[in-house]
Amino acid sequence: MFSRDNWKEIFETIQKNKLRTFLSGFTVALGILIFVILFGFGNGLINTFNEFFADDATNVFYVFRGRTTMPYKGYKSNRQIEFDNSDLADIEKNFALFLEYTTPRISRQDTVKYKEESNNYTTQAVASSHQYAEKTIMMKGRFLNKTDINDKTKYAVIGRLVEKDLFGAKNSIGKYIDVGGSAFKVVGVFQDDGGDNEERIIYMPYTTRQLIEKNTDEIDQIIVGFKPEIGYAGAMAFERSLNSFIREKKYINPKDQNGIFIRNVADQLKQNQQFARVLQIIVGFVAFGTIIAGIIGISNIMVFVVKERTKELGIRKALGATPKSVIGTILLESVFITTISGFIGMLIGIAVLSSFGEKLKDFFITNPYIDLTMATIATIVLIIFGAIAGYVPARRAASIKPIVALRDD
């Protein structure tokens, strides 16, 4: 293998057969290139699903009220379900073992003004624990606290883009804004990884919103944060119990799918991760198929190479070359070309994936990548199986008698 004469001969052979060498190398490089890109796309799909859920907490239920479609216990269908403060208290009382926090949410659209500037924004009336559900990141000041909720203060926490729209480069903390005709003091500015829409929201105490709306205790939505340690199975059991509890309290038929709806973020995350893994497995099979195609291509080229060099090999054997040396020479040339081409294809594939970044985000592929170890292993596997594929025709050539090889046309 380390014979200088052998390597000299290999390079001379490559020089004389440029087209054959190119085709051999191209087959290998293309196989690895396609494998790396497809496998990277599979990882990009998983990145997309993980990013989608990274903005908010995953140990939460979002409970939405709806309109019944079935009669139940004397109540007619087409009844609008209403939530109120007592529902929060009952959930906290009956499910204390599972709970980490609860928060209501009352959403409205309001015209918000500051001096000469004004715009329409979504206002959400929430409790202090809402910060954990949305993973709100405070830039300035503070979020709402329990004192704000109890005292029904007219304090507001505004999104980064709300501050930019209304205040420009000025600091908004301590300033008063007009929200739907009521003056609110800005006590905090937040940012959110969910994007621009999330940063054009204004938070206020839910008790303040209820006071403004004729001292009602109605709420639009309930967010329930459960303890992460209960795990996925515990979260599913908790969801079923919570669903049954609310249906029983609100007189909703157990079979009525429209009365209430619970969005289990943990379950959605698990389902999407499983879906992404299945897609990655499918992509992996397709990518593995390209390696198989590369191996077959190498084998076919090696058959052609051996046939082309039959007379040359006959002369070698007539001069005393052993079958082992004949096989070794052919395989060494094959492995050398395969190795160089394989790693070139691997590096090009990694470079292509790196260049994509978030350009394919519209196609649900975010920052596609492949682990360098995985790419190297795939390349080595192709080299090994390519050598095995080339061994069969090389062995056949080594078994040909010199007189037969010299007669070959």
mmCIF file of N, CA, C and O in Angstrom, residues 300-339:
data_model
loop_
_atom_site.group_PDB
_atom_site.id
_atom_site.type_symbol
_atom_site.label_atom_id
_atom_site.label_comp_id
_atom_site.label_asym_id
_atom_site.label_seq_id
_atom_site.Cartn_x
_atom_site.Cartn_y
_atom_site.Cartn_z
ATOM 1 N N ASN A 300 -20.348 -0.788 -10.910
ATOM 2 C CA ASN A 300 -20.454 -0.849 -12.375
ATOM 3 C C ASN A 300 -19.212 -0.275 -13.042
ATOM 4 O O ASN A 300 -18.721 -0.809 -14.050
ATOM 5 N N ILE A 301 -18.706 0.826 -12.503
ATOM 6 C CA ILE A 301 -17.505 1.436 -13.084
ATOM 7 C C ILE A 301 -16.307 0.515 -12.909
ATOM 8 O O ILE A 301 -15.466 0.383 -13.804
ATOM 9 N N MET A 302 -16.241 -0.150 -11.746
ATOM 10 C CA MET A 302 -15.124 -1.060 -11.505
ATOM 11 C C MET A 302 -15.152 -2.251 -12.467
ATOM 12 O O MET A 302 -14.102 -2.732 -12.913
ATOM 13 N N VAL A 303 -16.349 -2.743 -12.779
ATOM 14 C CA VAL A 303 -16.457 -3.829 -13.760
ATOM 15 C C VAL A 303 -15.890 -3.362 -15.098
ATOM 16 O O VAL A 303 -15.138 -4.094 -15.774
ATOM 17 N N PHE A 304 -16.243 -2.129 -15.470
ATOM 18 C CA PHE A 304 -15.742 -1.582 -16.727
ATOM 19 C C PHE A 304 -14.226 -1.394 -16.680
ATOM 20 O O PHE A 304 -13.517 -1.694 -17.648
ATOM 21 N N VAL A 305 -13.731 -0.900 -15.534
ATOM 22 C CA VAL A 305 -12.295 -0.665 -15.383
ATOM 23 C C VAL A 305 -11.518 -1.971 -15.528
ATOM 24 O O VAL A 305 -10.502 -2.054 -16.233
ATOM 25 N N VAL A 306 -11.990 -3.009 -14.850
ATOM 26 C CA VAL A 306 -11.290 -4.291 -14.887
ATOM 27 C C VAL A 306 -11.306 -4.874 -16.294
ATOM 28 O O VAL A 306 -10.295 -5.393 -16.786
ATOM 29 N N LYS A 307 -12.455 -4.769 -16.948
ATOM 30 C CA LYS A 307 -12.554 -5.295 -18.312
ATOM 31 C C LYS A 307 -11.608 -4.544 -19.241
ATOM 32 O O LYS A 307 -10.960 -5.133 -20.115
ATOM 33 N N GLU A 308 -11.515 -3.231 -19.043
ATOM 34 C CA GLU A 308 -10.652 -2.405 -19.876
ATOM 35 C C GLU A 308 -9.177 -2.753 -19.689
ATOM 36 O O GLU A 308 -8.369 -2.650 -20.614
ATOM 37 N N ARG A 309 -8.853 -3.181 -18.456
ATOM 38 C CA ARG A 309 -7.447 -3.444 -18.138
ATOM 39 C C ARG A 309 -7.111 -4.939 -18.133
ATOM 40 O O ARG A 309 -6.094 -5.337 -17.559
ATOM 41 N N THR A 310 -7.969 -5.762 -18.742
ATOM 42 C CA THR A 310 -7.749 -7.210 -18.725
ATOM 43 C C THR A 310 -6.394 -7.596 -19.314
ATOM 44 O O THR A 310 -5.635 -8.379 -18.728
ATOM 45 N N LYS A 311 -6.059 -7.049 -20.476
ATOM 46 C CA LYS A 311 -4.798 -7.391 -21.126
ATOM 47 C C LYS A 311 -3.615 -6.921 -20.277
ATOM 48 O O LYS A 311 -2.608 -7.629 -20.118
ATOM 49 N N GLU A 312 -3.746 -5.703 -19.702
ATOM 50 C CA GLU A 312 -2.690 -5.178 -18.840
ATOM 51 C C GLU A 312 -2.463 -6.093 -17.638
ATOM 52 O O GLU A 312 -1.316 -6.396 -17.261
ATOM 53 N N LEU A 313 -3.557 -6.574 -17.064
ATOM 54 C CA LEU A 313 -3.450 -7.455 -15.905
ATOM 55 C C LEU A 313 -2.839 -8.803 -16.279
ATOM 56 O O LEU A 313 -2.112 -9.412 -15.492
ATOM 57 N N GLY A 314 -3.137 -9.255 -17.523
ATOM 58 C CA GLY A 314 -2.555 -10.507 -17.998
ATOM 59 C C GLY A 314 -1.041 -10.398 -18.117
ATOM 60 O O GLY A 314 -0.306 -11.326 -17.766
ATOM 61 N N ILE A 315 -0.589 -9.236 -18.605
ATOM 62 C CA ILE A 315 0.857 -9.014 -18.722
ATOM 63 C C ILE A 315 1.496 -9.011 -17.344
ATOM 64 O O ILE A 315 2.579 -9.572 -17.125
ATOM 65 N N ARG A 316 0.841 -8.375 -16.380
ATOM 66 C CA ARG A 316 1.354 -8.331 -15.012
ATOM 67 C C ARG A 316 1.531 -9.739 -14.450
ATOM 68 O O ARG A 316 2.545 -10.062 -13.825
ATOM 69 N N LYS A 317 0.493 -10.546 -14.648
ATOM 70 C CA LYS A 317 0.552 -11.906 -14.103
ATOM 71 C C LYS A 317 1.615 -12.722 -14.815
ATOM 72 O O LYS A 317 2.297 -13.573 -14.215
ATOM 73 N N ALA A 318 1.777 -12.475 -16.140
ATOM 74 C CA ALA A 318 2.808 -13.204 -16.887
ATOM 75 C C ALA A 318 4.206 -12.837 -16.401
ATOM 76 O O ALA A 318 5.134 -13.644 -16.453
ATOM 77 N N LEU A 319 4.348 -11.606 -15.892
ATOM 78 C CA LEU A 319 5.637 -11.149 -15.370
ATOM 79 C C LEU A 319 5.838 -11.535 -13.908
ATOM 80 O O LEU A 319 6.818 -11.131 -13.283
ATOM 81 N N GLY A 320 4.859 -12.233 -13.326
ATOM 82 C CA GLY A 320 5.043 -12.740 -11.961
ATOM 83 C C GLY A 320 4.196 -12.099 -10.888
ATOM 84 O O GLY A 320 4.367 -12.390 -9.702
ATOM 85 N N ALA A 321 3.287 -11.206 -11.276
ATOM 86 C CA ALA A 321 2.437 -10.570 -10.275
ATOM 87 C C ALA A 321 1.488 -11.597 -9.665
ATOM 88 O O ALA A 321 0.911 -12.421 -10.370
ATOM 89 N N THR A 322 1.306 -11.544 -8.373
ATOM 90 C CA THR A 322 0.407 -12.473 -7.676
ATOM 91 C C THR A 322 -1.023 -11.944 -7.729
ATOM 92 O O THR A 322 -1.260 -10.738 -7.897
ATOM 93 N N PRO A 323 -2.030 -12.847 -7.601
ATOM 94 C CA PRO A 323 -3.425 -12.393 -7.567
ATOM 95 C C PRO A 323 -3.664 -11.343 -6.484
ATOM 96 O O PRO A 323 -4.431 -10.398 -6.676
ATOM 97 N N LYS A 324 -2.986 -11.504 -5.342
ATOM 98 C CA LYS A 324 -3.161 -10.562 -4.236
ATOM 99 C C LYS A 324 -2.699 -9.162 -4.630
ATOM 100 O O LYS A 324 -3.360 -8.164 -4.302
ATOM 101 N N SER A 325 -1.560 -9.089 -5.334
ATOM 102 C CA SER A 325 -1.049 -7.779 -5.730
ATOM 103 C C SER A 325 -1.937 -7.133 -6.789
ATOM 104 O O SER A 325 -2.098 -5.906 -6.813
ATOM 105 N N VAL A 326 -2.511 -7.967 -7.669
ATOM 106 C CA VAL A 326 -3.412 -7.440 -8.700
ATOM 107 C C VAL A 326 -4.652 -6.837 -8.048
ATOM 108 O O VAL A 326 -5.076 -5.711 -8.367
ATOM 109 N N ILE A 327 -5.244 -7.598 -7.101
ATOM 110 C CA ILE A 327 -6.431 -7.111 -6.400
ATOM 111 C C ILE A 327 -6.097 -5.841 -5.617
ATOM 112 O O ILE A 327 -6.846 -4.857 -5.624
ATOM 113 N N GLY A 328 -4.950 -5.852 -4.938
ATOM 114 C CA GLY A 328 -4.554 -4.704 -4.121
ATOM 115 C C GLY A 328 -4.390 -3.444 -4.938
ATOM 116 O O GLY A 328 -4.796 -2.353 -4.511
ATOM 117 N N THR A 329 -3.793 -3.571 -6.128
ATOM 118 C CA THR A 329 -3.580 -2.399 -6.982
ATOM 119 C C THR A 329 -4.902 -1.784 -7.417
ATOM 120 O O THR A 329 -5.088 -0.560 -7.378
ATOM 121 N N ILE A 330 -5.826 -2.654 -7.839
ATOM 122 C CA ILE A 330 -7.125 -2.155 -8.312
ATOM 123 C C ILE A 330 -7.902 -1.506 -7.159
ATOM 124 O O ILE A 330 -8.472 -0.421 -7.302
ATOM 125 N N LEU A 331 -7.929 -2.184 -6.017
ATOM 126 C CA LEU A 331 -8.681 -1.661 -4.882
ATOM 127 C C LEU A 331 -8.072 -0.367 -4.346
ATOM 128 O O LEU A 331 -8.790 0.534 -3.924
ATOM 129 N N LEU A 332 -6.745 -0.283 -4.339
ATOM 130 C CA LEU A 332 -6.100 0.921 -3.830
ATOM 131 C C LEU A 332 -6.469 2.128 -4.679
ATOM 132 O O LEU A 332 -6.754 3.205 -4.159
ATOM 133 N N GLU A 333 -6.486 1.919 -5.992
ATOM 134 C CA GLU A 333 -6.900 2.997 -6.880
ATOM 135 C C GLU A 333 -8.352 3.384 -6.628
ATOM 136 O O GLU A 333 -8.710 4.566 -6.543
ATOM 137 N N SER A 334 -9.215 2.373 -6.474
ATOM 138 C CA SER A 334 -10.633 2.618 -6.243
ATOM 139 C C SER A 334 -10.870 3.349 -4.924
ATOM 140 O O SER A 334 -11.616 4.333 -4.861
ATOM 141 N N VAL A 335 -10.228 2.890 -3.849
ATOM 142 C CA VAL A 335 -10.410 3.503 -2.534
ATOM 143 C C VAL A 335 -9.865 4.930 -2.519
ATOM 144 O O VAL A 335 -10.469 5.824 -1.910
ATOM 145 N N PHE A 336 -8.764 5.153 -3.201
ATOM 146 C CA PHE A 336 -8.182 6.494 -3.248
ATOM 147 C C PHE A 336 -9.149 7.478 -3.912
ATOM 148 O O PHE A 336 -9.422 8.552 -3.365
ATOM 149 N N ILE A 337 -9.672 7.094 -5.066
ATOM 150 C CA ILE A 337 -10.611 7.972 -5.786
ATOM 151 C C ILE A 337 -11.887 8.175 -4.966
ATOM 152 O O ILE A 337 -12.415 9.287 -4.849
ATOM 153 N N THR A 338 -12.377 7.078 -4.369
ATOM 154 C CA THR A 338 -13.608 7.148 -3.579
ATOM 155 C C THR A 338 -13.434 8.041 -2.356
ATOM 156 O O THR A 338 -14.317 8.833 -2.027
ATOM 157 N N THR A 339 -12.304 7.925 -1.682
ATOM 158 C CA THR A 339 -12.066 8.719 -0.475
ATOM 159 C C THR A 339 -12.008 10.207 -0.793
ATOM 160 O O THR A 339 -12.673 11.026 -0.137
#
